[in-house]
mmCIF file of C-alpha atoms and ligand atoms in Angstrom:
data_model
loop_
_atom_site.group_PDB
_atom_site.id
_atom_site.type_symbol
_atom_site.label_atom_id
_atom_site.label_comp_id
_atom_site.label_asym_id
_atom_site.label_seq_id
_atom_site.Cartn_x
_atom_site.Cartn_y
_atom_site.Cartn_z
ATOM 1 C CA UNK A 159 105.409 15.879 -61.335
ATOM 2 C CA UNK A 160 101.592 15.358 -60.734
ATOM 3 C CA UNK A 161 99.392 12.824 -59.106
ATOM 4 C CA UNK A 162 95.750 12.725 -58.290
ATOM 5 C CA UNK A 163 94.832 11.114 -54.793
ATOM 6 C CA UNK A 164 91.429 10.288 -53.334
ATOM 7 C CA UNK A 165 90.290 11.463 -49.879
ATOM 8 C CA UNK A 166 87.753 9.326 -48.253
ATOM 9 C CA UNK A 167 85.261 10.368 -46.059
ATOM 10 C CA UNK A 168 84.380 8.707 -42.865
ATOM 11 C CA UNK A 169 81.414 7.954 -40.506
ATOM 12 C CA UNK A 170 81.468 7.244 -36.735
ATOM 13 C CA UNK A 171 79.615 3.806 -36.051
ATOM 14 C CA UNK A 172 80.111 5.095 -32.386
ATOM 15 C CA UNK A 173 81.124 8.148 -30.736
ATOM 16 C CA UNK A 174 81.471 8.561 -26.975
ATOM 17 C CA UNK A 175 83.198 11.585 -24.968
ATOM 18 C CA UNK A 176 84.811 10.182 -22.084
ATOM 19 C CA UNK A 177 86.176 13.472 -20.199
ATOM 20 C CA UNK A 178 87.445 16.897 -20.797
ATOM 21 C CA UNK A 179 91.360 16.953 -20.647
ATOM 22 C CA UNK A 180 93.311 19.651 -19.284
ATOM 23 C CA UNK A 181 94.447 20.951 -22.852
ATOM 24 C CA UNK A 182 90.738 21.717 -23.396
ATOM 25 C CA UNK A 183 90.469 18.740 -25.835
ATOM 26 C CA UNK A 184 88.315 15.773 -25.019
ATOM 27 C CA UNK A 185 89.256 12.084 -24.248
ATOM 28 C CA UNK A 186 87.234 10.282 -26.976
ATOM 29 C CA UNK A 187 86.180 6.753 -27.622
ATOM 30 C CA UNK A 188 84.963 6.132 -31.294
ATOM 31 C CA UNK A 189 84.755 3.415 -33.912
ATOM 32 C CA UNK A 190 85.292 4.907 -37.299
ATOM 33 C CA UNK A 191 84.750 3.479 -40.773
ATOM 34 C CA UNK A 192 85.629 4.775 -44.220
ATOM 35 C CA UNK A 193 83.263 5.293 -47.040
ATOM 36 C CA UNK A 194 83.701 5.072 -50.739
ATOM 37 C CA UNK A 195 82.369 8.698 -50.998
ATOM 38 C CA UNK A 196 85.578 10.755 -51.626
ATOM 39 C CA UNK A 197 86.930 14.145 -52.822
ATOM 40 C CA UNK A 198 89.883 14.108 -55.698
ATOM 41 C CA UNK A 199 92.950 15.975 -54.912
ATOM 42 C CA UNK A 200 95.358 16.723 -57.824
ATOM 43 C CA UNK A 201 98.748 17.763 -56.726
ATOM 44 C CA UNK A 202 101.187 19.084 -59.183
ATOM 45 C CA UNK A 203 104.905 19.951 -58.067
ATOM 46 C CA UNK A 204 107.005 22.411 -60.019
ATOM 47 C CA UNK A 205 110.081 24.446 -59.634
ATOM 48 C CA UNK A 206 109.501 27.719 -57.502
ATOM 49 C CA UNK A 207 107.890 27.985 -54.224
ATOM 50 C CA UNK A 208 104.720 28.636 -52.424
ATOM 51 C CA UNK A 209 101.108 26.833 -52.493
ATOM 52 C CA UNK A 210 98.221 27.463 -54.804
ATOM 53 C CA UNK A 211 94.956 25.904 -54.445
ATOM 54 C CA UNK A 212 91.660 25.910 -56.318
ATOM 55 C CA UNK A 213 88.405 24.161 -55.587
ATOM 56 C CA UNK A 214 85.127 23.627 -57.210
ATOM 57 C CA UNK A 215 83.433 25.175 -54.229
ATOM 58 C CA UNK A 216 83.994 28.755 -54.652
ATOM 59 C CA UNK A 217 83.241 29.504 -50.663
ATOM 60 C CA UNK A 218 86.036 27.358 -49.507
ATOM 61 C CA UNK A 219 89.329 29.208 -48.251
ATOM 62 C CA UNK A 220 92.108 28.763 -50.947
ATOM 63 C CA UNK A 221 95.039 30.050 -48.598
ATOM 64 C CA UNK A 222 96.669 28.698 -45.478
ATOM 65 C CA UNK A 223 93.233 28.712 -43.663
ATOM 66 C CA UNK A 224 92.666 25.503 -45.765
ATOM 67 C CA UNK A 225 93.816 22.292 -44.092
ATOM 68 C CA UNK A 226 95.087 21.044 -47.368
ATOM 69 C CA UNK A 227 97.327 23.905 -48.020
ATOM 70 C CA UNK A 228 98.537 23.657 -44.094
ATOM 71 C CA UNK A 229 99.270 20.049 -44.884
ATOM 72 C CA UNK A 230 101.714 21.019 -47.545
ATOM 73 C CA UNK A 231 103.419 23.582 -45.329
ATOM 74 C CA UNK A 232 103.664 21.142 -42.489
ATOM 75 C CA UNK A 233 105.148 18.380 -44.826
ATOM 76 C CA UNK A 234 107.626 20.570 -46.219
ATOM 77 C CA UNK A 235 108.811 22.303 -42.944
ATOM 78 C CA UNK A 236 108.896 19.180 -40.663
ATOM 79 C CA UNK A 237 110.972 17.272 -43.284
ATOM 80 C CA UNK A 238 112.999 20.402 -44.067
ATOM 81 C CA UNK A 239 112.485 20.087 -47.830
ATOM 82 C CA UNK A 240 113.997 22.416 -50.294
ATOM 83 C CA UNK A 241 111.248 24.772 -51.714
ATOM 84 C CA UNK A 242 108.885 23.717 -54.577
ATOM 85 C CA UNK A 243 105.858 25.259 -56.014
ATOM 86 C CA UNK A 244 102.812 23.094 -55.083
ATOM 87 C CA UNK A 245 99.512 23.412 -56.749
ATOM 88 C CA UNK A 246 96.311 21.739 -55.544
ATOM 89 C CA UNK A 247 93.137 21.311 -57.337
ATOM 90 C CA UNK A 248 90.480 19.867 -55.114
ATOM 91 C CA UNK A 249 87.250 18.383 -56.445
ATOM 92 C CA UNK A 250 85.078 18.246 -53.326
ATOM 93 C CA UNK A 251 81.922 15.866 -52.964
ATOM 94 C CA UNK A 252 82.182 14.961 -49.213
ATOM 95 C CA UNK A 253 79.623 17.448 -47.385
ATOM 96 C CA UNK A 254 81.733 20.267 -45.966
ATOM 97 C CA UNK A 255 81.509 20.789 -42.086
ATOM 98 C CA UNK A 256 79.338 17.828 -41.788
ATOM 99 C CA UNK A 257 80.889 15.296 -39.160
ATOM 100 C CA UNK A 258 82.498 13.333 -42.090
ATOM 101 C CA UNK A 259 86.106 14.650 -41.514
ATOM 102 C CA UNK A 260 86.191 15.973 -45.255
ATOM 103 C CA UNK A 261 88.998 18.475 -44.415
ATOM 104 C CA UNK A 262 90.976 15.851 -42.426
ATOM 105 C CA UNK A 263 90.653 13.281 -45.369
ATOM 106 C CA UNK A 264 91.906 16.288 -47.692
ATOM 107 C CA UNK A 265 94.998 17.032 -45.270
ATOM 108 C CA UNK A 266 95.610 13.274 -45.157
ATOM 109 C CA UNK A 267 95.517 12.811 -48.779
ATOM 110 C CA UNK A 268 97.996 15.797 -49.402
ATOM 111 C CA UNK A 269 100.456 14.174 -46.941
ATOM 112 C CA UNK A 270 100.155 10.612 -48.545
ATOM 113 C CA UNK A 271 100.403 12.409 -52.074
ATOM 114 C CA UNK A 272 103.573 14.315 -51.304
ATOM 115 C CA UNK A 273 105.013 11.259 -49.902
ATOM 116 C CA UNK A 274 104.645 9.644 -52.910
ATOM 117 C CA UNK A 275 105.465 12.290 -55.425
ATOM 118 C CA UNK A 276 108.521 13.497 -53.636
ATOM 119 C CA UNK A 277 109.711 9.838 -52.710
ATOM 120 C CA UNK A 278 110.292 10.787 -49.066
ATOM 121 C CA UNK A 279 109.439 7.091 -48.120
ATOM 122 C CA UNK A 280 107.609 8.105 -44.705
ATOM 123 C CA UNK A 281 106.023 5.078 -42.909
ATOM 124 C CA UNK A 282 102.314 5.261 -42.143
ATOM 125 C CA UNK A 283 103.224 6.027 -38.591
ATOM 126 C CA UNK A 284 105.392 8.902 -39.571
ATOM 127 C CA UNK A 285 102.586 10.180 -41.803
ATOM 128 C CA UNK A 286 100.209 9.867 -38.905
ATOM 129 C CA UNK A 287 102.516 11.974 -36.826
ATOM 130 C CA UNK A 288 102.492 14.499 -39.250
ATOM 131 C CA UNK A 289 98.697 14.541 -39.414
ATOM 132 C CA UNK A 290 98.440 14.817 -35.642
ATOM 133 C CA UNK A 291 99.743 18.289 -36.077
ATOM 134 C CA UNK A 292 97.053 19.531 -38.439
ATOM 135 C CA UNK A 293 93.842 17.734 -36.491
ATOM 136 C CA UNK A 294 92.316 15.017 -34.367
ATOM 137 C CA UNK A 295 91.045 13.023 -37.316
ATOM 138 C CA UNK A 296 93.742 13.272 -39.719
ATOM 139 C CA UNK A 297 95.888 10.273 -38.101
ATOM 140 C CA UNK A 298 92.835 8.302 -38.756
ATOM 141 C CA UNK A 299 92.043 9.618 -42.203
ATOM 142 C CA UNK A 300 95.970 8.730 -43.125
ATOM 143 C CA UNK A 301 95.047 5.050 -42.590
ATOM 144 C CA UNK A 302 91.289 4.876 -42.734
ATOM 145 C CA UNK A 303 89.323 1.563 -42.356
ATOM 146 C CA UNK A 304 87.633 0.160 -39.484
ATOM 147 C CA UNK A 305 89.605 1.667 -36.337
ATOM 148 C CA UNK A 306 88.934 2.325 -32.676
ATOM 149 C CA UNK A 307 89.970 5.826 -32.133
ATOM 150 C CA UNK A 308 90.931 7.029 -28.674
ATOM 151 C CA UNK A 309 92.585 10.043 -27.139
ATOM 152 C CA UNK A 310 91.838 13.065 -29.142
ATOM 153 C CA UNK A 311 90.975 10.510 -31.718
ATOM 154 C CA UNK A 312 94.708 10.010 -32.933
ATOM 155 C CA UNK A 313 95.285 6.591 -30.703
ATOM 156 C CA UNK A 314 94.374 4.107 -33.299
ATOM 157 C CA UNK A 315 93.375 0.352 -32.969
ATOM 158 C CA UNK A 316 92.889 -1.475 -36.026
ATOM 159 C CA UNK A 317 89.505 -3.565 -36.009
ATOM 160 C CA UNK A 318 87.942 -6.464 -38.043
ATOM 161 C CA UNK A 319 86.325 -4.937 -41.329
ATOM 162 C CA UNK A 320 82.778 -3.634 -41.171
ATOM 163 C CA UNK A 321 80.978 -6.417 -43.263
ATOM 164 C CA UNK A 322 80.160 -4.945 -46.793
ATOM 165 C CA UNK A 323 77.139 -2.876 -46.826
ATOM 166 C CA UNK A 324 75.180 -0.176 -48.413
ATOM 167 C CA UNK A 325 75.419 3.213 -46.828
ATOM 168 C CA UNK A 326 72.966 6.097 -47.284
ATOM 169 C CA UNK A 327 74.271 9.682 -46.172
ATOM 170 C CA UNK A 328 72.197 12.810 -45.691
ATOM 171 C CA UNK A 329 72.951 16.220 -44.645
ATOM 172 C CA UNK A 330 70.436 18.448 -43.539
ATOM 173 C CA UNK A 331 70.822 22.146 -44.534
ATOM 174 C CA UNK A 332 71.990 23.505 -41.338
ATOM 175 C CA UNK A 333 75.668 23.351 -39.741
ATOM 176 C CA UNK A 334 76.510 22.709 -36.288
ATOM 177 C CA UNK A 335 80.081 24.256 -34.855
ATOM 178 C CA UNK A 336 82.159 21.510 -33.396
ATOM 179 C CA UNK A 337 83.694 23.621 -30.576
ATOM 180 C CA UNK A 338 80.171 24.670 -29.617
ATOM 181 C CA UNK A 339 78.902 21.008 -29.502
ATOM 182 C CA UNK A 340 81.889 20.095 -27.426
ATOM 183 C CA UNK A 341 81.198 22.751 -25.007
ATOM 184 C CA UNK A 342 77.539 21.611 -24.724
ATOM 185 C CA UNK A 343 78.736 18.028 -23.620
ATOM 186 C CA UNK A 344 79.089 17.773 -19.727
ATOM 187 C CA UNK A 345 80.790 14.378 -19.419
ATOM 188 C CA UNK A 346 79.367 13.684 -16.017
ATOM 189 C CA UNK A 347 75.818 14.219 -17.138
ATOM 190 C CA UNK A 348 75.810 11.863 -20.190
ATOM 191 C CA UNK A 349 72.980 9.394 -19.547
ATOM 192 C CA UNK A 350 73.369 7.222 -22.512
ATOM 193 C CA UNK A 351 76.508 6.012 -23.867
ATOM 194 C CA UNK A 352 77.458 3.696 -26.835
ATOM 195 C CA UNK A 353 77.834 0.008 -26.113
ATOM 196 C CA UNK A 354 81.192 -0.025 -27.764
ATOM 197 C CA UNK A 355 81.964 -3.489 -26.298
ATOM 198 C CA UNK A 356 78.873 -4.912 -27.923
ATOM 199 C CA UNK A 357 79.788 -3.163 -31.320
ATOM 200 C CA UNK A 358 83.480 -4.452 -31.305
ATOM 201 C CA UNK A 359 82.003 -7.979 -30.575
ATOM 202 C CA UNK A 360 79.720 -7.381 -33.638
ATOM 203 C CA UNK A 361 82.620 -6.626 -35.648
ATOM 204 C CA UNK A 362 84.591 -9.740 -34.406
ATOM 205 C CA UNK A 363 81.726 -11.960 -35.345
ATOM 206 C CA UNK A 364 81.167 -10.234 -38.630
ATOM 207 C CA UNK A 365 77.438 -9.354 -37.873
ATOM 208 C CA UNK A 366 76.243 -6.438 -39.533
ATOM 209 C CA UNK A 367 73.044 -6.346 -37.702
ATOM 210 C CA UNK A 368 74.651 -6.533 -34.402
ATOM 211 C CA UNK A 369 76.901 -3.412 -35.297
ATOM 212 C CA UNK A 370 74.000 -1.741 -36.823
ATOM 213 C CA UNK A 371 71.697 -1.993 -33.646
ATOM 214 C CA UNK A 372 74.635 -0.396 -31.702
ATOM 215 C CA UNK A 373 75.138 2.626 -33.826
ATOM 216 C CA UNK A 374 75.029 5.617 -31.296
ATOM 217 C CA UNK A 375 76.508 9.219 -30.929
ATOM 218 C CA UNK A 376 76.505 11.009 -27.459
ATOM 219 C CA UNK A 377 76.186 14.377 -29.431
ATOM 220 C CA UNK A 378 72.827 13.517 -30.493
ATOM 221 C CA UNK A 379 71.494 14.213 -27.009
ATOM 222 C CA UNK A 380 72.782 17.832 -27.000
ATOM 223 C CA UNK A 381 71.592 18.963 -30.263
ATOM 224 C CA UNK A 382 68.374 20.882 -28.577
ATOM 225 C CA UNK A 383 65.771 21.824 -31.282
ATOM 226 C CA UNK A 384 67.985 20.650 -34.205
ATOM 227 C CA UNK A 385 67.598 17.222 -32.826
ATOM 228 C CA UNK A 386 64.031 17.011 -34.407
ATOM 229 C CA UNK A 387 65.352 16.839 -37.982
ATOM 230 C CA UNK A 388 68.050 14.566 -37.385
ATOM 231 C CA UNK A 389 65.390 12.175 -35.762
ATOM 232 C CA UNK A 390 63.200 12.440 -38.840
ATOM 233 C CA UNK A 391 66.091 11.472 -41.258
ATOM 234 C CA UNK A 392 66.820 8.549 -38.949
ATOM 235 C CA UNK A 393 63.265 7.579 -39.037
ATOM 236 C CA UNK A 394 63.087 7.836 -42.938
ATOM 237 C CA UNK A 395 66.194 5.566 -43.123
ATOM 238 C CA UNK A 396 65.023 3.124 -40.526
ATOM 239 C CA UNK A 397 61.446 2.933 -42.222
ATOM 240 C CA UNK A 398 63.048 2.283 -45.616
ATOM 241 C CA UNK A 399 64.921 -0.718 -43.972
ATOM 242 C CA UNK A 400 68.030 0.445 -42.696
ATOM 243 C CA UNK A 401 69.524 -1.951 -40.004
ATOM 244 C CA UNK A 402 70.710 1.145 -37.966
ATOM 245 C CA UNK A 403 71.216 4.762 -38.332
ATOM 246 C CA UNK A 404 73.101 7.532 -36.338
ATOM 247 C CA UNK A 405 74.595 10.993 -36.738
ATOM 248 C CA UNK A 406 78.153 11.107 -37.637
ATOM 249 C CA UNK A 407 80.912 13.227 -35.692
ATOM 250 C CA UNK A 408 79.549 16.410 -34.599
ATOM 251 C CA UNK A 409 77.069 16.353 -37.439
ATOM 252 C CA UNK A 410 74.451 17.270 -38.707
ATOM 253 C CA UNK A 411 75.398 14.330 -41.175
ATOM 254 C CA UNK A 412 73.021 11.224 -40.662
ATOM 255 C CA UNK A 413 73.719 7.600 -42.266
ATOM 256 C CA UNK A 414 72.032 4.422 -42.175
ATOM 257 C CA UNK A 415 73.509 1.068 -42.972
ATOM 258 C CA UNK A 416 71.483 -1.455 -45.173
ATOM 259 C CA UNK A 417 72.258 -4.975 -46.027
ATOM 260 C CA UNK A 418 69.802 -4.797 -48.928
ATOM 261 C CA UNK A 419 70.675 -2.431 -51.952
ATOM 262 C CA UNK A 420 66.942 -2.011 -52.940
ATOM 263 C CA UNK A 421 66.056 -0.667 -49.365
ATOM 264 C CA UNK A 422 69.150 1.721 -49.748
ATOM 265 C CA UNK A 423 68.013 2.883 -53.068
ATOM 266 C CA UNK A 424 64.621 3.579 -51.740
ATOM 267 C CA UNK A 425 65.982 5.603 -48.789
ATOM 268 C CA UNK A 426 68.290 7.399 -51.014
ATOM 269 C CA UNK A 427 65.431 8.430 -53.410
ATOM 270 C CA UNK A 428 63.007 9.631 -50.266
ATOM 271 C CA UNK A 429 65.765 11.788 -48.832
ATOM 272 C CA UNK A 430 67.044 13.051 -52.070
ATOM 273 C CA UNK A 431 63.586 14.765 -52.781
ATOM 274 C CA UNK A 432 64.290 17.063 -49.777
ATOM 275 C CA UNK A 433 68.086 17.104 -49.436
ATOM 276 C CA UNK A 434 70.160 17.861 -52.080
ATOM 277 C CA UNK A 435 73.467 16.361 -49.974
ATOM 278 C CA UNK A 436 72.270 12.781 -50.035
ATOM 279 C CA UNK A 437 74.579 10.218 -51.324
ATOM 280 C CA UNK A 438 74.532 6.346 -51.595
ATOM 281 C CA UNK A 439 77.811 4.687 -50.972
ATOM 282 C CA UNK A 440 79.382 1.724 -49.361
ATOM 283 C CA UNK A 441 82.141 1.137 -46.811
ATOM 284 C CA UNK A 442 85.707 1.164 -48.087
ATOM 285 C CA UNK A 443 87.976 -1.529 -46.510
ATOM 286 C CA UNK A 444 91.058 -1.331 -48.648
ATOM 287 C CA UNK A 445 94.295 0.097 -46.907
ATOM 288 C CA UNK A 446 94.983 3.637 -47.747
ATOM 289 C CA UNK A 447 98.717 3.589 -47.139
HETATM 290 O O1 C5P B 673 91.635 18.640 -33.588
HETATM 291 P P1 C5P B 673 90.527 19.562 -34.444
HETATM 292 O O2 C5P B 673 91.049 20.805 -34.948
HETATM 293 O O3 C5P B 673 89.717 18.892 -35.482
HETATM 294 O O4 C5P B 673 89.374 20.013 -33.241
HETATM 295 C C1 C5P B 673 88.406 21.023 -33.602
HETATM 296 C C2 C5P B 673 87.710 21.440 -32.198
HETATM 297 O O5 C5P B 673 87.075 20.241 -31.655
HETATM 298 C C3 C5P B 673 88.901 21.696 -31.102
HETATM 299 O O6 C5P B 673 89.167 23.151 -31.090
HETATM 300 C C4 C5P B 673 88.058 21.335 -29.990
HETATM 301 O O7 C5P B 673 87.221 22.480 -29.650
HETATM 302 C C5 C5P B 673 87.071 20.018 -30.371
HETATM 303 N N1 C5P B 673 87.817 18.829 -30.040
HETATM 304 C C6 C5P B 673 87.740 18.351 -28.779
HETATM 305 N N2 C5P B 673 88.452 17.259 -28.353
HETATM 306 C C7 C5P B 673 88.750 16.219 -29.338
HETATM 307 C C8 C5P B 673 88.565 16.808 -30.741
HETATM 308 C C9 C5P B 673 88.160 18.000 -31.052
HETATM 309 O O8 C5P B 673 87.310 19.205 -27.686
HETATM 310 N N3 C5P B 673 89.296 15.185 -29.113
#
């Protein structure tokens, strides 16, 4: 039995950190959007046991440190399924450690793929519950679309879809550690927060410009010296005609929303000269489950 599943990346139209929870995690308020940029995951199930994995990126772990492999274990253990051999072939395109939930998207795609292949008939809510065991963004990645994500990121409310647009995505060459960035945020000292209400109104009225002018990520204020490069990429996007630009998640990837394809092409060409990991994509509004 085999199947190829698509694992779509996400961007944060907004990201707010409300408070630190006793668990050490943070209470979030984010508007998430799925993009067409995706990884492919080929899953083969055969007789035997264990999980093997290979990918086009040699530096990615292929053992149980990889969240896609963990997803297989969680699926089989939580459902008490008889043992099988599962082989995963991952073709990655979504930038790694980039704030686009690439790993979470892989885990979510594995859960969806196994549910189809093994005909286990789990509902989307049940798949999201399994996803919660794997990471804060996995439940979102199970369903995708335009969603308000609260709590750790697992409390999801469907929103009217973002109007269709062109999206330029650019990952600078440095990486940012997620736990480090969270440790730098002092929720009592955040001076600027996203206008989430205004953004939701923009979505309800299907106004790309009203949404784009409210893109905001509180992590951009705690980037220290790395913030300069983020600022420069945003400026390139805006000068080329983006309706708005922001960093996604814990970064360092920056994106711009464009209603005009020619402007998006120009921004893509300008950034691609300096940044290998620059992509031209669109939002993806179809349901993933
Ligand atoms: O859930 P996930 O494994 O993706 O989280 C990675 C890290 O991000 C956590 O260990 C924690 O430091 C931080 N985090 C947080 N609050 C959240 C989500 C993630 O502090 N809501």
